[in-house]
Coordinates of N, CA, C and O and ligand atoms in Angstrom, one line a residue:
M1 N 5.2 9.8 -9.7 CA 5.4 8.4 -9.3 C 4.4 8.0 -8.2 O 4.1 8.8 -7.4
S2 N 3.9 6.8 -8.3 CA 2.9 6.3 -7.4 C 3.5 5.9 -6.0 O 4.5 5.3 -6.0
T3 N 2.8 6.2 -5.0 CA 3.3 5.7 -3.7 C 2.9 4.2 -3.5 O 2.0 3.7 -4.2
I4 N 3.6 3.6 -2.6 CA 3.3 2.2 -2.3 C 1.8 2.0 -1.9 O 1.2 1.0 -2.3
F5 N 1.2 3.0 -1.2 CA -0.2 2.9 -0.8 C -1.1 3.0 -2.0 O -2.2 2.4 -2.1
S6 N -0.7 3.9 -3.0 CA -1.6 4.0 -4.2 C -1.5 2.7 -5.0 O -2.6 2.2 -5.5
K7 N -0.3 2.0 -5.0 CA -0.3 0.7 -5.7 C -1.1 -0.3 -5.0 O -1.7 -1.2 -5.6
I8 N -1.2 -0.2 -3.7 CA -2.0 -1.2 -2.9 C -3.5 -0.9 -3.2 O -4.2 -1.8 -3.5
A9 N -3.9 0.3 -3.2 CA -5.3 0.7 -3.5 C -5.7 0.3 -4.9 O -6.9 -0.1 -5.1
K10 N -4.7 0.3 -5.8 CA -5.1 -0.1 -7.2 C -5.0 -1.6 -7.4 O -5.3 -2.1 -8.5
G11 N -4.5 -2.3 -6.4 CA -4.4 -3.8 -6.5 C -3.1 -4.2 -7.2 O -2.9 -5.4 -7.6
E12 N -2.2 -3.2 -7.4 CA -0.9 -3.6 -8.1 C 0.1 -4.2 -7.2 O 0.9 -5.0 -7.6
I13 N -0.1 -4.0 -5.9 CA 0.6 -4.6 -4.8 C -0.4 -5.3 -3.9 O -1.4 -4.6 -3.6
P14 N -0.2 -6.6 -3.5 CA -1.2 -7.2 -2.7 C -1.4 -6.7 -1.3 O -0.4 -6.1 -0.8
S15 N -2.5 -6.8 -0.8 CA -2.8 -6.3 0.6 C -3.9 -7.2 1.2 O -4.6 -7.8 0.4
Y16 N -4.1 -7.1 2.5 CA -5.3 -7.7 3.1 C -6.3 -6.6 3.2 O -6.3 -5.9 4.2
K17 N -7.1 -6.6 2.2 CA -8.1 -5.5 2.1 C -9.2 -5.6 3.1 O -9.7 -6.7 3.3
I18 N -9.6 -4.5 3.7 CA -10.8 -4.5 4.6 C -12.0 -3.9 3.9 O -13.1 -4.5 4.0
A19 N -11.8 -2.8 3.2 CA -12.9 -2.2 2.6 C -12.4 -1.1 1.6 O -11.3 -0.6 1.8
E20 N -13.3 -0.7 0.7 CA -13.0 0.5 -0.2 C -14.3 1.1 -0.7 O -15.3 0.4 -0.7
N21 N -14.2 2.3 -1.0 CA -15.2 3.0 -1.8 C -14.5 3.8 -2.9 O -13.4 3.6 -3.1
E22 N -15.2 4.7 -3.5 CA -14.7 5.4 -4.6 C -13.4 6.2 -4.2 O -12.5 6.4 -5.0
D23 N -13.4 6.7 -3.0 CA -12.4 7.7 -2.6 C -11.4 7.1 -1.5 O -10.3 7.7 -1.4
F24 N -11.8 6.1 -0.8 CA -10.9 5.6 0.3 C -10.7 4.1 0.3 O -11.5 3.3 -0.3
F25 N -9.7 3.7 1.0 CA -9.3 2.2 1.0 C -8.7 1.9 2.4 O -8.0 2.7 3.0
A26 N -9.1 0.7 2.9 CA -8.6 0.3 4.2 C -8.0 -1.1 4.0 O -8.6 -2.0 3.4
F27 N -6.9 -1.3 4.7 CA -6.2 -2.6 4.6 C -5.3 -2.8 5.9 O -5.0 -1.9 6.6
L28 N -5.0 -4.1 6.1 CA -4.2 -4.4 7.3 C -2.8 -3.9 7.2 O -2.2 -4.1 6.1
D29 N -2.3 -3.3 8.3 CA -0.9 -3.0 8.3 C 0.0 -4.3 8.3 O -0.3 -5.2 9.0
I30 N 1.0 -4.3 7.5 CA 1.8 -5.5 7.3 C 2.7 -5.8 8.5 O 3.1 -6.9 8.8
N31 N 3.0 -4.8 9.3 CA 3.8 -4.9 10.5 C 3.0 -4.4 11.7 O 3.3 -3.3 12.3
P32 N 1.9 -5.1 12.1 CA 0.9 -4.6 13.0 C 1.4 -4.4 14.4 O 2.2 -5.2 14.9
M33 N 0.9 -3.4 15.1 CA 1.2 -3.2 16.5 C 0.2 -4.1 17.3 O 0.5 -4.3 18.5
A34 N -0.9 -4.5 16.7 CA -1.8 -5.4 17.4 C -2.6 -6.1 16.2 O -2.6 -5.6 15.1
K35 N -3.2 -7.2 16.6 CA -4.0 -8.0 15.6 C -5.1 -7.1 15.1 O -5.9 -6.6 16.0
G36 N -5.2 -6.9 13.9 CA -6.3 -6.0 13.3 C -5.9 -4.6 13.0 O -6.8 -3.8 12.6
H37 N -4.7 -4.3 13.3 CA -4.1 -2.9 13.0 C -4.4 -2.6 11.5 O -3.9 -3.3 10.6
T38 N -5.1 -1.6 11.3 CA -5.6 -1.3 9.9 C -5.2 0.2 9.5 O -5.1 1.0 10.4
L39 N -4.9 0.3 8.3 CA -4.6 1.7 7.7 C -5.7 2.1 6.8 O -6.2 1.3 6.0
V40 N -6.1 3.3 6.9 CA -7.1 3.9 6.1 C -6.5 5.1 5.3 O -5.9 6.0 5.9
I41 N -6.7 5.0 4.0 CA -6.1 6.0 3.2 C -7.1 6.7 2.2 O -8.0 6.0 1.8
P42 N -6.8 7.9 1.8 CA -7.5 8.4 0.6 C -6.9 7.9 -0.6 O -5.7 7.7 -0.7
K43 N -7.6 7.6 -1.7 CA -7.0 7.1 -2.9 C -6.2 8.2 -3.6 O -5.2 8.0 -4.2
K44 N -6.7 9.4 -3.3 CA -6.0 10.6 -3.9 C -4.6 10.7 -3.1 O -4.6 10.6 -1.9
E45 N -3.6 10.9 -3.9 CA -2.2 10.9 -3.4 C -1.9 12.3 -2.8 O -1.7 13.3 -3.5
V46 N -1.9 12.4 -1.5 CA -1.5 13.6 -0.7 C -0.5 13.1 0.4 O -0.9 12.1 1.1
D47 N 0.6 13.6 0.5 CA 1.6 13.1 1.5 C 1.1 13.3 2.9 O 1.0 12.3 3.7
Y48 N 0.8 14.6 3.3 CA 0.6 14.9 4.7 C -0.9 15.1 4.9 O -1.6 15.8 4.2
I49 N -1.4 14.3 5.9 CA -2.9 14.3 6.1 C -3.5 15.6 6.3 O -4.6 15.9 5.9
F50 N -2.8 16.5 7.0 CA -3.4 17.8 7.3 C -3.2 18.8 6.1 O -3.6 20.0 6.2
D51 N -2.8 18.3 5.0 CA -2.9 19.0 3.7 C -4.1 18.6 2.9 O -4.4 19.2 1.9
L52 N -4.9 17.6 3.4 CA -6.1 17.2 2.7 C -7.1 18.3 2.7 O -7.2 19.1 3.7
D53 N -7.9 18.4 1.7 CA -9.1 19.4 1.7 C -9.9 19.0 3.0 O -10.1 17.8 3.3
D54 N -10.6 20.0 3.5 CA -11.5 19.7 4.6 C -12.5 18.6 4.4 O -12.7 17.7 5.2
E55 N -13.1 18.7 3.2 CA -14.1 17.7 2.9 C -13.6 16.3 2.8 O -14.2 15.3 3.3
V56 N -12.4 16.2 2.2 CA -11.8 14.8 2.1 C -11.4 14.3 3.5 O -11.6 13.2 3.8
L57 N -10.8 15.2 4.3 CA -10.4 14.8 5.6 C -11.6 14.3 6.4 O -11.5 13.3 7.1
A58 N -12.7 15.1 6.3 CA -13.9 14.7 7.1 C -14.4 13.4 6.6 O -14.7 12.5 7.4
K59 N -14.4 13.2 5.3 CA -15.0 11.9 4.8 C -14.0 10.7 5.1 O -14.5 9.6 5.3
L60 N -12.7 11.0 5.1 CA -11.8 10.0 5.5 C -12.0 9.5 6.9 O -12.0 8.3 7.2
N61 N -12.3 10.4 7.8 CA -12.6 10.1 9.2 C -13.9 9.3 9.3 O -14.1 8.4 10.2
I62 N -14.9 9.7 8.5 CA -16.2 9.0 8.6 C -16.0 7.6 8.1 O -16.6 6.6 8.6
F63 N -15.2 7.4 7.0 CA -14.9 6.1 6.5 C -14.1 5.3 7.6 O -14.5 4.1 7.9
A64 N -13.2 5.9 8.2 CA -12.4 5.3 9.3 C -13.3 4.8 10.4 O -13.1 3.8 11.1
K65 N -14.3 5.7 10.8 CA -15.3 5.3 11.8 C -15.9 4.0 11.6 O -16.1 3.1 12.5
K66 N -16.4 3.8 10.4 CA -17.1 2.5 10.0 C -16.2 1.3 10.2 O -16.6 0.3 10.7
I67 N -14.9 1.5 9.8 CA -13.9 0.4 10.0 C -13.7 0.2 11.5 O -13.6 -1.0 11.9
A68 N -13.5 1.2 12.2 CA -13.3 1.1 13.7 C -14.4 0.4 14.4 O -14.2 -0.5 15.3
I69 N -15.7 0.7 14.0 CA -16.8 0.0 14.6 C -16.7 -1.5 14.3 O -17.0 -2.3 15.2
A70 N -16.4 -1.8 13.1 CA -16.3 -3.2 12.7 C -15.1 -3.9 13.4 O -15.3 -5.1 13.9
Q71 N -14.0 -3.2 13.5 CA -12.9 -3.8 14.3 C -13.2 -4.1 15.7 O -12.9 -5.2 16.2
K72 N -13.9 -3.2 16.3 CA -14.3 -3.3 17.7 C -15.2 -4.5 18.0 O -15.1 -5.3 18.9
E73 N -16.1 -4.7 17.0 CA -17.0 -5.8 17.1 C -16.3 -7.2 16.8 O -16.7 -8.2 17.4
A74 N -15.3 -7.1 15.9 CA -14.7 -8.4 15.5 C -13.6 -8.9 16.4 O -13.3 -10.1 16.5
L75 N -13.0 -7.9 17.1 CA -11.8 -8.3 17.9 C -12.0 -8.0 19.4 O -12.8 -7.1 19.7
Q76 N -11.3 -8.7 20.2 CA -11.5 -8.5 21.6 C -10.6 -7.4 22.1 O -9.4 -7.5 22.2
C77 N -11.2 -6.2 22.3 CA -10.4 -5.0 22.7 C -11.4 -4.0 23.3 O -12.5 -4.1 23.1
L78 N -10.8 -3.1 24.1 CA -11.6 -2.1 24.8 C -11.9 -0.9 23.9 O -13.0 -0.4 23.9
R79 N -10.9 -0.6 23.0 CA -11.1 0.6 22.2 C -10.4 0.3 20.9 O -9.5 -0.5 20.8
I80 N -10.7 1.2 19.9 CA -9.8 1.3 18.7 C -9.1 2.6 18.8 O -9.8 3.7 18.8
G81 N -7.8 2.5 19.0 CA -7.0 3.8 19.0 C -6.8 4.3 17.6 O -6.6 3.5 16.7
S82 N -6.8 5.6 17.5 CA -6.6 6.2 16.2 C -5.3 7.1 16.2 O -5.2 7.8 17.2
M83 N -4.5 6.9 15.2 CA -3.2 7.6 15.3 C -2.8 8.0 13.9 O -3.0 7.3 12.9
V84 N -2.1 9.2 13.8 CA -1.5 9.6 12.6 C -0.1 9.8 12.8 O 0.4 10.4 13.8
I85 N 0.8 9.1 12.0 CA 2.3 9.2 12.1 C 2.8 9.8 10.8 O 3.1 11.0 10.7
G86 N 2.9 8.9 9.8 CA 3.2 9.4 8.5 C 4.7 9.7 8.2 O 5.0 10.4 7.3
L87 N 5.5 9.1 9.0 CA 6.9 9.4 8.8 C 7.6 8.4 7.8 O 8.6 8.7 7.3
E88 N 6.9 7.3 7.6 CA 7.5 6.2 6.7 C 6.9 6.3 5.3 O 7.7 6.2 4.4
V89 N 5.6 6.4 5.2 CA 5.1 6.3 3.8 C 4.5 7.7 3.5 O 3.5 8.1 4.2
P90 N 4.9 8.3 2.4 CA 4.4 9.7 2.1 C 3.1 9.7 1.4 O 2.9 10.2 0.3
H91 N 2.1 9.1 2.0 CA 0.7 9.0 1.5 C -0.2 9.0 2.8 O -0.1 8.1 3.6
A92 N -1.0 10.1 2.9 CA -1.8 10.3 4.1 C -2.5 9.0 4.5 O -3.0 8.3 3.7
H93 N -2.5 8.7 5.8 CA -3.1 7.5 6.4 C -3.4 7.6 7.8 O -2.7 8.3 8.6
I94 N -4.5 7.0 8.3 CA -4.8 6.9 9.7 C -4.6 5.5 10.1 O -5.0 4.5 9.5
H95 N -3.9 5.3 11.3 CA -3.7 4.0 11.9 C -4.9 3.7 12.8 O -5.2 4.6 13.6
L96 N -5.6 2.6 12.7 CA -6.7 2.2 13.6 C -6.2 0.9 14.3 O -6.0 -0.1 13.6
I97 N -5.9 1.0 15.6 CA -5.3 0.0 16.4 C -6.1 -0.5 17.5 O -6.5 0.3 18.4
P98 N -6.5 -1.8 17.5 CA -7.2 -2.3 18.7 C -6.3 -2.3 19.9 O -5.2 -2.7 19.9
I99 N -6.9 -1.7 21.0 CA -6.1 -1.6 22.2 C -6.9 -1.9 23.4 O -8.1 -1.9 23.5
N100 N -6.1 -2.3 24.5 CA -6.7 -2.5 25.8 C -6.2 -1.6 26.9 O -6.7 -1.6 28.0
K101 N -5.0 -1.0 26.6 CA -4.4 -0.1 27.5 C -3.6 0.9 26.8 O -3.2 0.7 25.6
E102 N -3.3 2.0 27.5 CA -2.6 3.1 26.8 C -1.3 2.7 26.1 O -1.0 3.1 25.0
S103 N -0.6 1.8 26.8 CA 0.8 1.4 26.3 C 0.7 0.6 25.0 O 1.7 0.5 24.3
D104 N -0.5 0.1 24.7 CA -0.7 -0.6 23.4 C -0.5 0.3 22.2 O -0.3 -0.1 21.1
M105 N -0.5 1.6 22.4 CA -0.3 2.6 21.3 C 1.1 3.1 21.3 O 1.4 4.0 20.5
S106 N 2.0 2.5 22.1 CA 3.3 3.0 22.1 C 4.1 2.6 20.8 O 4.1 1.4 20.5
L107 N 4.7 3.6 20.2 CA 5.4 3.3 19.0 C 6.7 2.5 19.2 O 7.2 1.9 18.2
S108 N 7.1 2.4 20.4 CA 8.4 1.6 20.7 C 8.0 0.1 20.9 O 8.9 -0.7 21.0
N109 N 6.7 -0.2 20.9 CA 6.4 -1.6 21.0 C 6.8 -2.4 19.8 O 6.8 -1.9 18.7
P110 N 7.3 -3.7 20.1 CA 7.7 -4.5 18.9 C 6.5 -4.8 18.0 O 5.4 -4.9 18.6
R111 N 6.6 -4.8 16.7 CA 5.6 -5.1 15.8 C 5.3 -6.6 15.8 O 6.3 -7.4 16.0
L112 N 4.1 -7.1 15.6 CA 3.8 -8.5 15.5 C 4.2 -9.1 14.2 O 4.2 -8.4 13.1
K113 N 4.5 -10.3 14.2 CA 4.8 -11.1 12.9 C 3.6 -12.1 12.8 O 3.5 -13.0 13.6
L114 N 2.8 -11.9 11.9 CA 1.6 -12.8 11.6 C 1.8 -13.6 10.4 O 2.4 -13.2 9.4
S115 N 1.2 -14.8 10.4 CA 1.3 -15.6 9.2 C 0.2 -15.2 8.2 O -0.8 -14.4 8.6
E116 N 0.3 -15.6 7.0 CA -0.7 -15.2 6.0 C -2.1 -15.7 6.5 O -3.1 -14.9 6.3
E117 N -2.2 -16.9 7.0 CA -3.5 -17.4 7.5 C -4.1 -16.5 8.6 O -5.2 -16.2 8.6
E118 N -3.2 -16.0 9.5 CA -3.7 -15.1 10.5 C -4.2 -13.8 9.9 O -5.3 -13.3 10.3
F119 N -3.5 -13.2 9.0 CA -3.9 -12.0 8.3 C -5.3 -12.2 7.7 O -6.2 -11.3 7.8
I120 N -5.4 -13.3 7.0 CA -6.7 -13.6 6.3 C -7.8 -13.7 7.3 O -8.9 -13.2 7.1
E121 N -7.5 -14.5 8.3 CA -8.6 -14.7 9.3 C -9.0 -13.4 10.0 O -10.2 -13.1 10.2
I122 N -8.1 -12.5 10.3 CA -8.4 -11.2 10.9 C -9.2 -10.4 10.0 O -10.2 -9.7 10.3
A123 N -8.7 -10.3 8.7 CA -9.4 -9.5 7.7 C -10.8 -9.9 7.5 O -11.7 -9.1 7.5
N124 N -11.0 -11.3 7.4 CA -12.3 -11.8 7.2 C -13.2 -11.5 8.4 O -14.4 -11.2 8.3
A125 N -12.7 -11.5 9.7 CA -13.5 -11.3 10.9 C -13.9 -9.8 10.9 O -15.1 -9.5 11.2
I126 N -13.1 -8.9 10.5 CA -13.5 -7.5 10.4 C -14.5 -7.3 9.3 O -15.5 -6.6 9.5
K127 N -14.2 -7.8 8.1 CA -15.1 -7.6 7.0 C -16.5 -8.1 7.3 O -17.5 -7.6 6.9
A128 N -16.6 -9.2 8.1 CA -17.9 -9.8 8.4 C -18.8 -8.9 9.3 O -20.0 -9.0 9.3
K129 N -18.1 -7.9 9.9 CA -18.8 -7.0 10.8 C -19.2 -5.7 10.1 O -19.8 -4.8 10.7
L130 N -18.7 -5.5 8.8 CA -19.0 -4.3 8.1 C -20.4 -4.2 7.6 O -21.0 -5.2 7.2
Ligands
5GP1 P1 3.9 5.8 9.1 O1 4.1 6.3 7.7 O2 2.6 6.1 9.6 O3 5.1 6.1 10.0 O4 4.0 4.2 9.0 C1 3.6 3.5 7.8 C2 2.9 2.2 8.2 O5 2.6 1.5 7.0 C3 3.7 1.3 9.1 O6 2.9 0.9 10.3 C4 4.1 0.1 8.2 O7 4.1 -1.2 8.9 C5 3.0 0.1 7.2 N1 3.4 -0.3 5.9 C6 4.5 0.1 5.2 N2 4.6 -0.5 4.0 C7 3.5 -1.4 3.9 C8 3.1 -2.2 2.9 O8 3.7 -2.4 1.8 N3 1.9 -2.9 3.1 C9 1.2 -2.7 4.3 N4 0.1 -3.4 4.4 N5 1.6 -1.9 5.3 C10 2.8 -1.2 5.1

């Protein structure tokens, strides 16, 4: 059975896509901790990120780096925080979160509710920097 993230990567479920290549896919988190909160996944279905082959994990991080650089240029923030949680969706992913202070990474922060227009605007701003 396919994970929800596999369905997103295949285009079977809509998402606000940021980028993809043969092996990886990046899209906006639907319940973002900050504007521009992005998830980066391997297309290959592996539940736990630290079960990925070394080479895939390294390439996933290199792909994430490109996204993070574009996020930082597109959005007003001091850093892009990187986090792995993986308790909700059983498909390896890295959270890339624009932050200005340590508490912006707190999991207890309320998630933002954005309109479709806002998601599209944010995705376009990041994509324009890639
Ligand atoms: P985790 O598995 O790392 O604990 O959390 C999964 C993350 O995926 C959450 O931040 C959640 O908002 C996000 N998420 C869950 N389902 C969807 C979805 O269908 N689309 C998108 N874009 N994000 C999702």
